[in-house]
C-alpha positions as protocol buffer text, in pm:
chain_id: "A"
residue {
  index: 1
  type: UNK
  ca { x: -11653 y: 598 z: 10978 }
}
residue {
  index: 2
  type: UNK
  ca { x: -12042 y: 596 z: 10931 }
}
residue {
  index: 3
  type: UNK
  ca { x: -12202 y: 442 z: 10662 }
}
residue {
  index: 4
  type: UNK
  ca { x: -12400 y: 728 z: 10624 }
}
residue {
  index: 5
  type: UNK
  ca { x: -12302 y: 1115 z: 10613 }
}
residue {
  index: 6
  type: UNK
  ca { x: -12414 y: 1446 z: 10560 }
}
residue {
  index: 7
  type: UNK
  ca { x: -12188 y: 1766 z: 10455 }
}
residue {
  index: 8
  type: UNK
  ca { x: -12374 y: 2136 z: 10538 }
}
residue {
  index: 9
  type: UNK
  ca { x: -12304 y: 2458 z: 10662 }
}
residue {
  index: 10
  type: UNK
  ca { x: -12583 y: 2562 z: 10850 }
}
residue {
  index: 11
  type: UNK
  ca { x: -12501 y: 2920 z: 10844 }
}
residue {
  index: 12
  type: UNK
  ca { x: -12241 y: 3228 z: 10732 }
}
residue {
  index: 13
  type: UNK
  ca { x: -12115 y: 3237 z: 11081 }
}
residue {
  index: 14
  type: UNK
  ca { x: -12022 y: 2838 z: 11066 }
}
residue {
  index: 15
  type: UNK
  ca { x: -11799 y: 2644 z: 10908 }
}
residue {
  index: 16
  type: UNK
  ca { x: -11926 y: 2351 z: 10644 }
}
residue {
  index: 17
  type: UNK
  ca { x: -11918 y: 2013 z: 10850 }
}
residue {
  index: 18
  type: UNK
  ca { x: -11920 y: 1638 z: 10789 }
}
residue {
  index: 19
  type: UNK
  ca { x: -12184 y: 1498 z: 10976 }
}
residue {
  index: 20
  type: UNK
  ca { x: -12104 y: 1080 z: 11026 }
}
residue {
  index: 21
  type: UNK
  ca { x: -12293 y: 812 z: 11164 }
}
residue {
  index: 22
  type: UNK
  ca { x: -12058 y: 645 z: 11338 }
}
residue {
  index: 23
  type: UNK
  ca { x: -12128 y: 273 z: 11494 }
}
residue {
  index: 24
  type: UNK
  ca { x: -12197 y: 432 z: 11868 }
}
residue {
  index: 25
  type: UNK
  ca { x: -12203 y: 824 z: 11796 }
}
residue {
  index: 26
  type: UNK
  ca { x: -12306 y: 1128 z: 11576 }
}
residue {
  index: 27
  type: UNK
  ca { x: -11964 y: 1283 z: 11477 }
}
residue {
  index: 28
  type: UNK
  ca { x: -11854 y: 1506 z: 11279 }
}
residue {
  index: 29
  type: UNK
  ca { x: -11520 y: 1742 z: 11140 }
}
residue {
  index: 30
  type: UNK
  ca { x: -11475 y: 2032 z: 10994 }
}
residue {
  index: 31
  type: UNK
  ca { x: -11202 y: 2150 z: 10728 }
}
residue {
  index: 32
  type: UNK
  ca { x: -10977 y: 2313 z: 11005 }
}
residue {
  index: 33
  type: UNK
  ca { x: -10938 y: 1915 z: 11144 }
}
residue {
  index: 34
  type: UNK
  ca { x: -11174 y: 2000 z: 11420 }
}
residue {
  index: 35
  type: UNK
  ca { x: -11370 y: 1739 z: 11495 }
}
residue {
  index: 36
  type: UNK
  ca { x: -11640 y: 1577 z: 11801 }
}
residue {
  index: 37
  type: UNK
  ca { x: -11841 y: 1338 z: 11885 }
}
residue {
  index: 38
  type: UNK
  ca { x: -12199 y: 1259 z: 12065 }
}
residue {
  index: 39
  type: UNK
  ca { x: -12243 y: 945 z: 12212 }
}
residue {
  index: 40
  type: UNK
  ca { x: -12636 y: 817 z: 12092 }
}
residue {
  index: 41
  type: UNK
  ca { x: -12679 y: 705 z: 12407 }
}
residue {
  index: 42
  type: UNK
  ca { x: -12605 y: 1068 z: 12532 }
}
residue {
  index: 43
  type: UNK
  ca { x: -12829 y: 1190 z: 12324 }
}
residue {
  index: 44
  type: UNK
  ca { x: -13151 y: 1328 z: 12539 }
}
residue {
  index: 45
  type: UNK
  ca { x: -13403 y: 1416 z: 12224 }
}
residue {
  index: 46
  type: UNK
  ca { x: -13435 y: 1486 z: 11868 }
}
residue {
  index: 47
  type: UNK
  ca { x: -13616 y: 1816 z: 11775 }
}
residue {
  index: 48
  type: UNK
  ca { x: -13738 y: 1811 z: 11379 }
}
residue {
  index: 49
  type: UNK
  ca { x: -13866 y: 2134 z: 11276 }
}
residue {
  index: 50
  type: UNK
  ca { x: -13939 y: 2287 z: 10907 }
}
residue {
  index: 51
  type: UNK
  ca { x: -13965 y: 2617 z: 10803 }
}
residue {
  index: 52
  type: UNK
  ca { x: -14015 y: 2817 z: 10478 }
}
residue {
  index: 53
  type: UNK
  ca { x: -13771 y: 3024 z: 10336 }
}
residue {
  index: 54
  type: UNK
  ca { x: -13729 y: 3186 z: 9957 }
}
residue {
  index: 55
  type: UNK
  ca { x: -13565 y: 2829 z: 9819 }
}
residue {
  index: 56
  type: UNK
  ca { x: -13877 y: 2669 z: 9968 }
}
residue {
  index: 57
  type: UNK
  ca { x: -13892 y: 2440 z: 10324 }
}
residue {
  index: 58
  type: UNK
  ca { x: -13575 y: 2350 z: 10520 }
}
residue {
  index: 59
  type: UNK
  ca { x: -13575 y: 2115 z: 10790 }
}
residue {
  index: 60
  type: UNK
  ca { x: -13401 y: 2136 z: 11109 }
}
residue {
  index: 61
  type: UNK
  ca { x: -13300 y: 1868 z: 11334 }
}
residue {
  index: 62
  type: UNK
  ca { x: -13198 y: 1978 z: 11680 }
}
residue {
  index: 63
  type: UNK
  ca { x: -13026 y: 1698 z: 11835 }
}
residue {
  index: 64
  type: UNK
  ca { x: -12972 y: 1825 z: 12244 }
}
residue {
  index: 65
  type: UNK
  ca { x: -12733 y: 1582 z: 12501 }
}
residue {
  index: 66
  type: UNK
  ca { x: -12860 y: 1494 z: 12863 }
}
residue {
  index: 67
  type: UNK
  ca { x: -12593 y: 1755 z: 12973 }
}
residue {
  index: 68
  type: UNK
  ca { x: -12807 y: 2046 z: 12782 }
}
residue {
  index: 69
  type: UNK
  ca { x: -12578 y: 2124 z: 12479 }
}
residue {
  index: 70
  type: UNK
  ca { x: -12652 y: 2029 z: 12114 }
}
residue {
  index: 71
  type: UNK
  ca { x: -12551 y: 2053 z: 11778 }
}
residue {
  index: 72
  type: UNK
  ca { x: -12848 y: 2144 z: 11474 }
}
residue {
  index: 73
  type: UNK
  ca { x: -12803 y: 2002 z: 11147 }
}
residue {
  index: 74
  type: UNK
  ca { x: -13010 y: 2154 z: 10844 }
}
residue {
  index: 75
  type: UNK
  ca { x: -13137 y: 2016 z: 10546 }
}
residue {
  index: 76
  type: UNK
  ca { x: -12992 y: 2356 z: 10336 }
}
residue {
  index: 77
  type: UNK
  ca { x: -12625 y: 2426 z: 10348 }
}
residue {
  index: 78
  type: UNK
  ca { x: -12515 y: 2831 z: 10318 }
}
residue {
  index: 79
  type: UNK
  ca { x: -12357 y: 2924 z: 10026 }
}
residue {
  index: 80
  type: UNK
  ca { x: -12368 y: 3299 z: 10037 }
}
residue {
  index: 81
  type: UNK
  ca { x: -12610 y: 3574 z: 10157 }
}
residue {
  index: 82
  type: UNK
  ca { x: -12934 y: 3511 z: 10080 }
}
residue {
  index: 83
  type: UNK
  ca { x: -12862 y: 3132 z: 9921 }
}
residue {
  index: 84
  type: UNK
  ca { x: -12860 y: 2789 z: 10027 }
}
residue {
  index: 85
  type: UNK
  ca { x: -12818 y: 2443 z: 9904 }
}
residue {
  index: 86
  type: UNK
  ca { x: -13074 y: 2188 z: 9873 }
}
residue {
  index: 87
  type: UNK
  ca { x: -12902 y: 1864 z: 10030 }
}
residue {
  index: 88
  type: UNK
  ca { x: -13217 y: 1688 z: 10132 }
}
residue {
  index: 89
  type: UNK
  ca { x: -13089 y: 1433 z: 9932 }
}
residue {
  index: 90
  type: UNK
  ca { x: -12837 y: 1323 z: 10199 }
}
residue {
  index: 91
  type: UNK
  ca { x: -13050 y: 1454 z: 10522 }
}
residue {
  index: 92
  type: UNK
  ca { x: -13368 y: 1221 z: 10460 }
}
residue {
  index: 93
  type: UNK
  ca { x: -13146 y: 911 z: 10508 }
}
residue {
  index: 94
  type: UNK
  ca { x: -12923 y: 1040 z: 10743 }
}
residue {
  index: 95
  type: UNK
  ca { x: -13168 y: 1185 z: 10986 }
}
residue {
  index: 96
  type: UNK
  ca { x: -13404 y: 873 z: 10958 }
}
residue {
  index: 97
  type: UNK
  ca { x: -13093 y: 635 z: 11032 }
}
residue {
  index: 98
  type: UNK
  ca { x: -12970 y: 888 z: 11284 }
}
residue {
  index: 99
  type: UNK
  ca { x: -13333 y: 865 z: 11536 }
}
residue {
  index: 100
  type: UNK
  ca { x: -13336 y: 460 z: 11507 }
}
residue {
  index: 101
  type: UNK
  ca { x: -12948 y: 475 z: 11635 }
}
residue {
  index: 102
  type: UNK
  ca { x: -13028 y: 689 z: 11924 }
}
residue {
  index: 103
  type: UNK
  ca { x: -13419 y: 515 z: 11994 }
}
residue {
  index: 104
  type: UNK
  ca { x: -13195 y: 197 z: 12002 }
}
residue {
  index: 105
  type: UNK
  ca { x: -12917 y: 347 z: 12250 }
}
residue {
  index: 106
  type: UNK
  ca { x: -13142 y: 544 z: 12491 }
}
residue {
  index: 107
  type: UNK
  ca { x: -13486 y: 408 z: 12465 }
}
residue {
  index: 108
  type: UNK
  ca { x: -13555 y: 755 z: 12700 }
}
residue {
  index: 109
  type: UNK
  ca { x: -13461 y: 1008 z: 12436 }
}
residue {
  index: 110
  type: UNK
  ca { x: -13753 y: 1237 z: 12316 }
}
residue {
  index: 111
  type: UNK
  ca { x: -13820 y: 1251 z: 11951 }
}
residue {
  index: 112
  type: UNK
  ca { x: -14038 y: 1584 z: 11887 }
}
residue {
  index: 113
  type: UNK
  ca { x: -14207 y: 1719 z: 11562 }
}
residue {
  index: 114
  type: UNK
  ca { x: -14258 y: 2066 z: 11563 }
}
residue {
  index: 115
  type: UNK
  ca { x: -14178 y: 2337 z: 11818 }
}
residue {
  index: 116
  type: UNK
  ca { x: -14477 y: 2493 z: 12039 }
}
residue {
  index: 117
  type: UNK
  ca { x: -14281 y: 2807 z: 12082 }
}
residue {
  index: 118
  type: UNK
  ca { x: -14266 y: 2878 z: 11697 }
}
residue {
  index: 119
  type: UNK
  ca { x: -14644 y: 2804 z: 11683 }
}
residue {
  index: 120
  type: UNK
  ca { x: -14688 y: 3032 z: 11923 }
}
residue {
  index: 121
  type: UNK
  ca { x: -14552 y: 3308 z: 11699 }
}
residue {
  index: 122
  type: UNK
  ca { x: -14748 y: 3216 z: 11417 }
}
residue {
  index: 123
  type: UNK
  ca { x: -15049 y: 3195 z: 11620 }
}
residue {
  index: 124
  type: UNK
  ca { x: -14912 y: 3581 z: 11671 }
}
residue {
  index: 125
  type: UNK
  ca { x: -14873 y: 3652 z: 11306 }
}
residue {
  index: 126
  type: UNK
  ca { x: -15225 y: 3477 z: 11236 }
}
residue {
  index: 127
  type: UNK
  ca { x: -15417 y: 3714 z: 11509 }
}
residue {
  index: 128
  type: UNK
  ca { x: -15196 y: 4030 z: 11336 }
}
residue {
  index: 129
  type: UNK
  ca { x: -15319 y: 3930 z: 11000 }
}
residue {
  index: 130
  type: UNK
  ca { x: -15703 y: 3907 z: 11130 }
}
residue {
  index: 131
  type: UNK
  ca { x: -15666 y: 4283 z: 11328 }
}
residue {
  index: 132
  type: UNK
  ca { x: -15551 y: 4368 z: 10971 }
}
residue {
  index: 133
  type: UNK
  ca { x: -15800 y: 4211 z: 10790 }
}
residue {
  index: 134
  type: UNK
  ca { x: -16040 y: 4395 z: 11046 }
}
residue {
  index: 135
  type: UNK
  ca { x: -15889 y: 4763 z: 10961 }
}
residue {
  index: 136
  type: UNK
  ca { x: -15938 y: 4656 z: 10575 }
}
residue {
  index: 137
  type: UNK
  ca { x: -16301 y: 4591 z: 10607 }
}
residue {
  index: 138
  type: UNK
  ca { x: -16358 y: 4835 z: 10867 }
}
residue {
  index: 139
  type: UNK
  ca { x: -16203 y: 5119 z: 10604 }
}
residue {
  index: 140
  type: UNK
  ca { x: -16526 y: 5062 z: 10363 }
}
residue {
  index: 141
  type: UNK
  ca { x: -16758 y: 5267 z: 10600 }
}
residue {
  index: 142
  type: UNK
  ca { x: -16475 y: 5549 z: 10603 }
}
residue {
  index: 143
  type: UNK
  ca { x: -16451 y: 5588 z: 10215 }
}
residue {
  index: 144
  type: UNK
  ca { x: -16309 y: 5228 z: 10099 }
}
residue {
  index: 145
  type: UNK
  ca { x: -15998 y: 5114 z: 10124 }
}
residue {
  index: 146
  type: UNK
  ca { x: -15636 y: 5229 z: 9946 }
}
residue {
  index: 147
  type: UNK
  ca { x: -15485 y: 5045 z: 9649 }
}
residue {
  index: 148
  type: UNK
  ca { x: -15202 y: 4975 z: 9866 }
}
residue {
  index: 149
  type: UNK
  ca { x: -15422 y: 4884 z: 10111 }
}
residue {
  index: 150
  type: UNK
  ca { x: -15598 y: 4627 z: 9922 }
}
residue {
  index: 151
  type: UNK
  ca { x: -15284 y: 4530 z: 9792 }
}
residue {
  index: 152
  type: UNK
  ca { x: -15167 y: 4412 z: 10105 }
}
residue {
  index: 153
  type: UNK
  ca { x: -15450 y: 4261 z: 10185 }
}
residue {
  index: 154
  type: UNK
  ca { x: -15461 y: 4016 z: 9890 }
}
residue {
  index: 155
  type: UNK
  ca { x: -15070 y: 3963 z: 9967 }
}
residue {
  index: 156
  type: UNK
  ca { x: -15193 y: 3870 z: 10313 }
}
residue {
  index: 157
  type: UNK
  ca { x: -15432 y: 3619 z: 10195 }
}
residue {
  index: 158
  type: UNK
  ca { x: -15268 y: 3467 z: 9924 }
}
residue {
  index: 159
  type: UNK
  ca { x: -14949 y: 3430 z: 10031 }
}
residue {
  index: 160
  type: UNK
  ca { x: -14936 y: 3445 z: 10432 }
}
residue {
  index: 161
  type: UNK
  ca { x: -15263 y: 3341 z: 10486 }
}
residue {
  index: 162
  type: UNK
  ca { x: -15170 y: 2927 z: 10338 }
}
residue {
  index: 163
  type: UNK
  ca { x: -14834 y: 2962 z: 10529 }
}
residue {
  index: 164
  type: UNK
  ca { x: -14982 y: 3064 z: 10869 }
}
residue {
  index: 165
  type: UNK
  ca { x: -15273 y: 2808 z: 10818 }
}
residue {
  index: 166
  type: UNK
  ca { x: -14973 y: 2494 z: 10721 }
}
residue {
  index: 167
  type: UNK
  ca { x: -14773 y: 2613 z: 11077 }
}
residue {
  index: 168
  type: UNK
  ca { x: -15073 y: 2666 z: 11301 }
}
residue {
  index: 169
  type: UNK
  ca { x: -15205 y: 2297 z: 11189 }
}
residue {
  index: 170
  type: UNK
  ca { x: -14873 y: 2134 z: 11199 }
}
residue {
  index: 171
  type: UNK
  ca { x: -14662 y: 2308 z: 11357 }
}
residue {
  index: 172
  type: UNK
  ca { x: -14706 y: 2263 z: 11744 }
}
residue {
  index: 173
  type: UNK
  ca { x: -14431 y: 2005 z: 11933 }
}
residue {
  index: 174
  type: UNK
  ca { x: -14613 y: 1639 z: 11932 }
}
residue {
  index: 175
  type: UNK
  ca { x: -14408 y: 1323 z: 11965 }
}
residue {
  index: 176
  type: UNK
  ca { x: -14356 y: 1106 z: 11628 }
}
residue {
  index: 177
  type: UNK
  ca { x: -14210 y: 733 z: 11629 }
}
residue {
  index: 178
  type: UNK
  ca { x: -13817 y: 733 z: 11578 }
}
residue {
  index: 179
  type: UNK
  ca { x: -13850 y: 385 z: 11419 }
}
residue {
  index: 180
  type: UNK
  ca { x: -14092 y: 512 z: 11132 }
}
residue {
  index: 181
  type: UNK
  ca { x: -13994 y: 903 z: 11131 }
}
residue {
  index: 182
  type: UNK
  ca { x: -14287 y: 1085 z: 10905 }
}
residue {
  index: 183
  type: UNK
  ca { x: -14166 y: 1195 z: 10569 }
}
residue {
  index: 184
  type: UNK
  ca { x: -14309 y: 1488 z: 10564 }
}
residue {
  index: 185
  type: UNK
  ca { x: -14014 y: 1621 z: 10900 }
}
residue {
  index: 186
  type: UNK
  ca { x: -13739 y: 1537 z: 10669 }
}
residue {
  index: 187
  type: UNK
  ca { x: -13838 y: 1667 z: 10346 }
}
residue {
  index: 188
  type: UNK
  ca { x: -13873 y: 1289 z: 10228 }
}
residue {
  index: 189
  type: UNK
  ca { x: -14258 y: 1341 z: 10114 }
}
């Protein structure tokens, strides 16, 4: 077994498993005695991704084989609708550990921050929140805006406006060194 593991259920539709880093492979098992294994030097890339959610960020690694299939592995375990976990406390190390085992097996593997496609939807969201912004200011020749209107423009600002800003800086896909992975993709920071 692998000096290092990591339990979490990624979601209600999954079972809780027990991530291991094993001496040549990611495994894992399951309560039901299911249990697999991916070789690190099978491993094509490592995908770390963050998003924000009502118990704050959770991470994401997406760990994809040359054949095309993959596993993900969260920082935030399900518990029950609408809860989760924290268990960054176990992913920092093991995800960190986990990209110099598979840099060292397949020197060819990708290791990717971010995720271009879900910068592209924020870089949707941002342009909807500036059309918005643009009806808001636009209603003061046509009689001044609503109180719900205003409203939901100061929601917009306050509380969208420093999320959409954080994932249209960070968020698009860039290359980071497996050897020294940034704190900040784990939740290590």
């Amino acid at each position: 077994m692998g000096e290092l593991q990591h339990r979490v259920r990624n979601a209600i539709v999954d079972r809780e498993r027990i991530w291991l880093l094993e001496p040549d492979a990611l495994g894992w098992r399951d309560d039901k005695g299911r249990q697999g294994r991916m070789p690190y030097a099978d491993i094509a890339s490592l995908q770390l991704i963050d998003y924000a959610s009502f118990d704050g960020r959770i991470y994401q690694c997406a760990v994809q084989r040359r054949s095309g299939s993959g596993v993900k592995i969260r920082s935030h375990s399900y518990v029950s609708l609408g809860r989760f976990e924290d268990r960054l406390a176990t992913y920092a190390p093991f995800i960190r550990e986990l990209a110099g085992r598979v840099a060292d097996a397949n020197p060819e593997a990708e290791f990717i921050a971010g995720s271009t496609g879900l910068w592209i939807v924020w870089t949707v969201v941002g342009l909807l929140a500036i059309v918005m912004l643009g009806f808001f200011f636009a209603s003061f020749g046509a009689g001044g805006p609503s109180v719900n209107g205003t409203i939901m423009v100061v929601v917009i600002l306050l509380v969208g406006g420093p999320i959409i800003w954080r994932q249209l800086k960070y968020g698009k896909a860039k290359s980071f060194d497996p050897r020294a992975v940034p704190p900040e993709l784990i939740g290590d920071a």
